[in-house]
Short mmCIF file of C-alpha atoms in Angstrom, two decimals:
data_model
loop_
_atom_site.label_atom_id
_atom_site.label_comp_id
_atom_site.label_asym_id
_atom_site.label_seq_id
_atom_site.Cartn_x
_atom_site.Cartn_y
_atom_site.Cartn_z
CA MET V 1 6.24 7.92 15.70
CA SER V 2 2.95 6.83 17.22
CA LEU V 3 -0.43 5.38 16.31
CA ARG V 4 -3.26 7.74 15.49
CA ASN V 5 -6.76 7.60 16.93
CA GLY V 6 -8.26 4.21 16.24
CA GLY V 7 -4.81 2.61 16.05
CA HIS V 8 -4.01 3.73 12.50
CA VAL V 9 -0.80 4.61 10.67
CA ARG V 10 -0.36 5.97 7.15
CA TRP V 11 3.27 6.11 5.98
CA ALA V 12 4.97 7.01 2.71
CA PHE V 13 8.66 6.54 1.98
CA ASP V 14 10.37 8.51 -0.80
CA LEU V 15 12.19 5.80 -2.74
CA ALA V 16 13.44 8.18 -5.41
CA GLY V 17 15.24 10.26 -2.79
CA TRP V 18 16.88 7.28 -1.08
CA ARG V 19 20.24 6.06 -2.31
CA PRO V 20 21.38 3.86 0.57
CA SER V 21 25.01 3.63 1.57
CA LEU V 22 26.66 0.30 2.29
CA ALA V 23 26.11 0.95 6.00
CA ASP V 24 22.38 1.52 5.38
CA LEU V 25 22.09 -1.72 3.43
CA LEU V 26 24.02 -3.70 6.04
CA LEU V 27 21.61 -2.47 8.68
CA ALA V 28 18.43 -2.89 6.61
CA THR V 29 19.19 -6.39 5.36
CA SER V 30 19.97 -7.58 8.89
CA CYS V 31 16.42 -6.59 9.92
CA ILE V 32 14.48 -8.93 7.63
CA GLN V 33 13.68 -12.64 7.71
CA PRO V 34 15.97 -15.13 5.95
CA GLU V 35 13.43 -16.06 3.28
CA GLU V 36 12.81 -12.38 2.56
CA LYS V 37 16.53 -11.84 2.03
CA LEU V 38 16.63 -14.65 -0.54
CA THR V 39 13.58 -13.24 -2.36
CA LEU V 40 15.07 -9.74 -2.53
CA GLN V 41 18.27 -11.06 -4.06
CA ARG V 42 16.35 -12.26 -7.12
CA PHE V 43 15.27 -8.77 -8.19
CA VAL V 44 16.92 -7.68 -11.44
CA PHE V 45 16.28 -3.98 -10.94
CA ARG V 46 17.73 -2.10 -8.00
CA ASP V 47 14.64 0.10 -7.65
CA ASP V 48 12.47 -3.00 -7.17
CA PHE V 49 14.90 -4.29 -4.53
CA ASN V 50 14.77 -0.99 -2.63
CA ALA V 51 10.97 -0.79 -2.78
CA SER V 52 10.48 -4.33 -1.52
CA LEU V 53 13.10 -3.92 1.23
CA ILE V 54 11.48 -0.72 2.49
CA GLY V 55 8.05 -2.35 2.43
CA ARG V 56 9.29 -5.14 4.68
CA LEU V 57 10.89 -2.68 7.08
CA MET V 58 7.69 -0.62 7.23
CA MET V 59 5.65 -3.70 8.13
CA ARG V 60 8.01 -4.63 10.94
CA ARG V 61 8.16 -1.08 12.33
CA PHE V 62 4.37 -0.80 12.27
CA VAL V 63 3.85 -4.08 14.12
CA GLN V 64 6.47 -3.05 16.68
CA LEU V 65 4.54 0.16 17.34
CA ALA V 66 1.10 -1.45 17.33
CA THR V 67 1.92 -4.36 19.65
CA ASP V 68 4.24 -5.16 22.52
CA LEU V 69 6.15 -7.69 20.43
CA ALA V 70 9.93 -7.35 20.37
CA TYR V 71 11.27 -6.26 16.98
CA ASP V 72 13.17 -9.51 16.38
CA GLU V 73 10.26 -11.70 17.53
CA ILE V 74 7.87 -10.44 14.84
CA LYS V 75 7.18 -13.15 12.27
CA PHE V 76 5.59 -12.59 8.87
CA GLU V 77 4.21 -15.19 6.51
CA ARG V 78 2.28 -15.02 3.24
CA ASP V 79 -1.12 -16.47 2.48
CA SER V 80 -1.97 -18.55 -0.60
CA LYS V 81 -2.33 -15.37 -2.67
CA GLY V 82 1.03 -13.96 -1.56
CA LYS V 83 -0.34 -11.33 0.83
CA PRO V 84 1.87 -10.91 3.93
CA PHE V 85 0.34 -11.32 7.36
CA LEU V 86 1.52 -11.39 10.96
CA LYS V 87 1.93 -14.96 12.20
CA ASN V 88 2.37 -14.12 15.90
CA GLU V 89 -0.66 -15.11 17.95
CA GLY V 90 -2.41 -12.95 20.51
CA VAL V 91 -2.29 -9.66 18.61
CA ALA V 92 -4.78 -8.15 16.19
CA VAL V 93 -3.40 -5.94 13.44
CA ASP V 94 -3.88 -5.61 9.70
CA PHE V 95 -1.68 -3.81 7.20
CA ASN V 96 -0.96 -3.53 3.51
CA VAL V 97 1.91 -2.09 1.46
CA SER V 98 2.20 -0.81 -2.09
CA HIS V 99 4.72 1.03 -4.24
CA GLN V 100 4.58 2.90 -7.52
CA GLY V 101 6.26 6.01 -8.85
CA ARG V 102 8.61 7.43 -6.24
CA TYR V 103 6.82 6.14 -3.13
CA ALA V 104 6.37 3.01 -1.06
CA VAL V 105 3.36 3.25 1.25
CA LEU V 106 1.96 1.37 4.22
CA ALA V 107 -1.53 1.60 5.70
CA GLY V 108 -1.99 -0.21 8.99
CA MET V 109 -4.43 -0.45 11.87
CA ALA V 110 -4.35 -2.14 15.24
CA THR V 111 -7.36 -3.56 17.01
CA LYS V 112 -7.45 -4.47 20.70
CA ARG V 113 -5.09 -7.14 21.94
CA LEU V 114 -6.67 -10.58 22.14
CA GLU V 115 -6.44 -11.93 25.66
CA ALA V 116 -5.26 -15.51 26.00
CA THR V 117 -7.87 -16.16 28.70
CA THR V 118 -10.82 -15.10 26.56
CA THR V 119 -13.41 -17.86 26.43
CA THR V 120 -16.24 -16.09 24.62
CA THR V 121 -16.40 -15.85 20.85
CA THR V 122 -16.86 -12.41 19.38
CA THR V 123 -19.31 -11.95 16.55
CA SER V 124 -17.87 -8.63 15.38
CA PRO V 125 -16.40 -8.91 11.87
CA THR V 126 -12.66 -8.43 11.65
CA PRO V 127 -11.51 -5.04 10.28
CA LYS V 128 -9.36 -5.31 7.14
CA ILE V 129 -7.26 -2.82 5.20
CA GLY V 130 -5.80 -2.38 1.72
CA VAL V 131 -3.75 0.39 0.09
CA ASP V 132 -2.58 1.46 -3.34
CA VAL V 133 -0.54 4.38 -4.65
CA MET V 134 -0.44 5.61 -8.24
CA LYS V 135 1.71 8.12 -10.07
CA ILE V 136 -0.54 10.40 -12.11
CA GLU V 137 1.16 10.13 -15.46
CA TYR V 138 0.75 8.39 -18.79
CA GLY V 139 3.72 7.37 -20.89
CA GLY V 140 2.25 4.59 -22.99
CA GLY V 141 3.02 6.16 -26.36
CA LYS V 142 -0.54 5.76 -27.67
CA PRO V 143 -3.06 8.63 -27.65
CA LEU V 144 -4.95 8.76 -24.36
CA ASP V 145 -8.25 7.90 -26.08
CA GLU V 146 -6.70 4.74 -27.49
CA PHE V 147 -5.34 3.82 -24.08
CA PHE V 148 -8.79 4.31 -22.57
CA ARG V 149 -10.30 2.10 -25.29
CA LEU V 150 -7.87 -0.70 -24.44
CA MET V 151 -8.78 -0.36 -20.74
CA THR V 152 -12.55 -0.41 -21.33
CA ARG V 153 -13.10 -3.76 -19.59
CA ASN V 154 -11.52 -2.56 -16.35
CA PHE V 155 -14.17 0.04 -15.42
CA SER V 156 -17.94 0.16 -15.11
CA ASP V 157 -20.08 2.37 -17.34
CA ASP V 158 -20.60 4.78 -14.43
CA GLU V 159 -16.85 5.02 -13.87
CA TRP V 160 -16.19 5.72 -17.53
CA ARG V 161 -18.82 8.45 -17.53
CA TYR V 162 -16.99 10.05 -14.61
CA ILE V 163 -13.56 9.70 -16.25
CA ARG V 164 -14.54 10.90 -19.71
CA GLY V 165 -16.74 13.65 -18.29
CA ARG V 166 -13.71 15.65 -17.13
CA ASP V 167 -12.92 18.85 -19.02
CA ASP V 168 -9.57 17.95 -20.59
CA ALA V 169 -7.06 15.13 -21.06
CA SER V 170 -5.14 16.00 -17.88
CA ALA V 171 -8.28 15.91 -15.74
CA GLN V 172 -9.39 12.67 -17.41
CA LEU V 173 -6.05 11.05 -16.63
CA GLU V 174 -6.30 12.13 -12.98
CA ALA V 175 -9.81 10.66 -12.79
CA PHE V 176 -8.61 7.43 -14.40
CA MET V 177 -5.70 7.02 -11.97
CA ARG V 178 -7.90 7.86 -9.01
CA ASN V 179 -10.45 5.18 -9.94
CA TRP V 180 -7.71 2.67 -10.67
CA CYS V 181 -6.10 3.38 -7.29
CA LEU V 182 -9.42 2.82 -5.52
CA LYS V 183 -10.00 -0.42 -7.40
CA GLU V 184 -6.52 -1.74 -6.58
CA SER V 185 -6.93 -0.89 -2.88
CA TYR V 186 -10.15 -2.91 -2.82
CA VAL V 187 -8.91 -6.03 -4.64
CA LYS V 188 -5.72 -6.04 -2.55
CA ASN V 189 -7.86 -5.95 0.58
CA VAL V 190 -10.05 -8.88 -0.44
CA GLY V 191 -7.04 -10.73 -1.86
CA VAL V 192 -8.39 -11.55 -5.32
CA GLY V 193 -5.96 -9.54 -7.44
CA ILE V 194 -7.06 -7.99 -10.73
CA THR V 195 -8.19 -11.32 -12.20
CA VAL V 196 -11.84 -10.65 -11.32
CA ASP V 197 -14.31 -8.78 -13.54
CA LEU V 198 -13.39 -5.22 -12.57
CA ARG V 199 -16.49 -3.81 -14.29
CA LYS V 200 -18.54 -5.27 -11.44
CA ILE V 201 -16.52 -3.26 -8.91
CA SER V 202 -17.85 0.27 -9.36
CA PHE V 203 -16.89 3.39 -7.41
CA ARG V 204 -18.87 6.60 -7.17
CA ILE V 205 -16.71 9.62 -6.40
CA GLN V 206 -18.42 12.48 -4.58
CA THR V 207 -15.58 14.94 -3.88
CA GLU V 208 -13.92 16.10 -7.09
CA VAL V 209 -10.54 17.33 -5.83
CA LEU V 210 -7.94 15.53 -3.72
CA ALA V 211 -5.40 17.29 -1.50
CA ARG V 212 -2.27 16.51 0.50
CA ASP V 213 -3.60 17.83 3.80
CA ARG V 214 -7.15 16.49 3.67
CA VAL V 215 -8.59 12.97 3.41
CA VAL V 216 -11.66 12.37 1.27
CA CYS V 217 -13.92 9.73 2.83
CA ASP V 218 -17.19 9.98 0.90
CA THR V 219 -16.48 7.74 -2.10
CA THR V 220 -18.87 4.76 -2.20
CA LEU V 221 -18.68 1.29 -3.73
CA ARG V 222 -21.05 -1.10 -5.46
CA VAL V 223 -20.13 -4.70 -6.26
CA ASN V 224 -22.44 -6.54 -8.67
CA SER V 225 -24.73 -3.48 -8.37
CA GLU V 226 -25.10 -3.98 -4.60
CA PRO V 227 -24.07 -1.15 -2.22
CA MET V 228 -21.17 -2.19 0.02
CA GLY V 229 -22.13 -0.44 3.24
CA ASN V 230 -19.44 -2.12 5.33
CA TRP V 231 -16.65 -0.56 3.24
CA ARG V 232 -15.04 2.86 3.66
CA PHE V 233 -12.37 4.55 1.57
CA GLU V 234 -9.75 7.19 2.24
CA GLU V 235 -8.27 9.21 -0.64
CA SER V 236 -5.58 11.87 -0.64
CA LEU V 237 -2.42 13.02 -2.38
CA ILE V 238 1.11 12.37 -1.20
CA ASP V 239 2.31 15.07 -3.57
CA ARG V 240 0.76 16.60 -6.67
CA ASP V 241 1.90 13.64 -8.81
CA HIS V 242 0.87 10.73 -6.57
CA CYS V 243 -2.60 9.76 -5.36
CA VAL V 244 -3.21 7.15 -2.68
CA ALA V 245 -6.30 5.17 -1.67
CA VAL V 246 -6.97 3.12 1.45
CA SER V 247 -9.82 0.60 1.61
CA LEU V 248 -11.28 -0.31 4.99
CA GLU V 249 -13.73 -3.13 5.63
CA ASN V 250 -15.71 -3.45 8.88
CA VAL V 251 -14.40 -0.21 10.38
CA PRO V 252 -17.14 1.51 12.44
CA ALA V 253 -18.95 4.29 10.63
CA GLU V 254 -18.45 6.62 13.59
CA GLN V 255 -14.66 6.31 13.50
CA ASP V 256 -13.16 9.57 12.19
CA LEU V 257 -10.80 8.92 9.27
CA SER V 258 -10.47 12.51 8.08
CA GLY V 259 -7.04 13.05 9.63
CA ASN V 260 -5.38 10.00 8.07
CA CYS V 261 -3.08 11.88 5.68
CA PHE V 262 0.10 10.06 4.73
CA GLU V 263 3.22 10.95 6.70
CA VAL V 264 6.48 10.86 4.74
CA ILE V 265 9.08 9.08 6.85
CA ASP V 266 12.82 8.68 6.35
CA PHE V 267 15.14 5.70 6.76
CA ARG V 268 16.42 6.64 10.21
CA THR V 269 12.89 6.93 11.54
CA LEU V 270 12.00 3.61 9.95
CA VAL V 271 14.78 1.63 11.64
CA GLU V 272 14.49 3.33 15.03
CA HIS V 273 14.57 0.80 17.91
CA HIS V 274 15.44 -2.03 15.51
CA ARG V 275 16.93 -5.35 16.60
CA PRO V 276 18.87 -7.37 13.99
CA LEU V 277 17.41 -10.71 12.94
CA LEU V 278 20.40 -11.75 10.83
CA ALA V 279 24.16 -11.35 10.90
CA ILE V 280 25.74 -8.55 8.88
CA ASP V 281 26.41 -9.80 5.33
CA GLU V 282 28.89 -7.59 3.49
CA ASN V 283 29.14 -9.83 0.42
CA TYR V 284 25.38 -9.75 -0.05
CA CYS V 285 25.18 -5.96 0.25
CA GLU V 286 28.20 -5.28 -1.97
CA GLY V 287 26.52 -7.39 -4.65
CA ILE V 288 23.35 -5.31 -4.32
CA ILE V 289 25.26 -2.02 -4.54
CA SER V 290 26.90 -3.17 -7.77
CA LYS V 291 23.49 -3.27 -9.47
CA GLU V 292 22.69 -0.21 -11.53
CA TYR V 293 19.60 1.89 -10.92
CA LYS V 294 17.68 0.89 -14.02
CA LYS V 295 14.08 1.79 -14.58
CA SER V 296 11.76 -1.04 -13.55
CA LYS V 297 9.34 -2.34 -16.13
#
């Protein structure tokens, strides 16, 4: 594992294909912070536990790769909106995680290390990143047109013209999920959640078809009808049923993002070079294993 040009990583983890053994859980739960362990224990559904655990491990592995921090010295905290960030001083990274369908994903980027002796103040805006993944399916029970009617307030008129302008219901659903994924990646980046007026966040898609081996970077954004020139977006597929969007603020226009396809990683790769933060806790892990794999709501 290594960083790509520009200090980027794009990872996907197949949650549906991972049924951890007791040994896996003992290892994984020793590699998270104490408060994270308490939070994970509160999940009712095992799938939610797994997704959140993997997200935490991905963050730690990314920071380990992107900095010279020791694995067990990395410290995460959450801001007032619940978004995790790296508390360690002297390093510049940003990352975001998401999970939906069968995948957990992480998008991360590293900027240059901040020297402790620096006395000048930089005026360059800080790069920021957000990510979202969506399974391209609809199981709401209502006809798709009725579902779209109920979601009217979440998209701009231009976005609805794009969605409803597709040839059939399948293509319309793909367009809907693609726009929703873009919108989520943006609001997660700015940290406002989906409580804002989403009609004022309007995407214009240029390239019609997404692929697994190619990143689309020409989608543009308007907020309150104003072009957002300092934002860039990556779109691709992880597989034919899952689309993923990455939002990037203040990343130079000349930086090539076209190769940032998502790499599917496994558990062994994820915990490579780990250092335990906590003691092995068999009682905790046996309690987790006893939970059934129920479908999360």
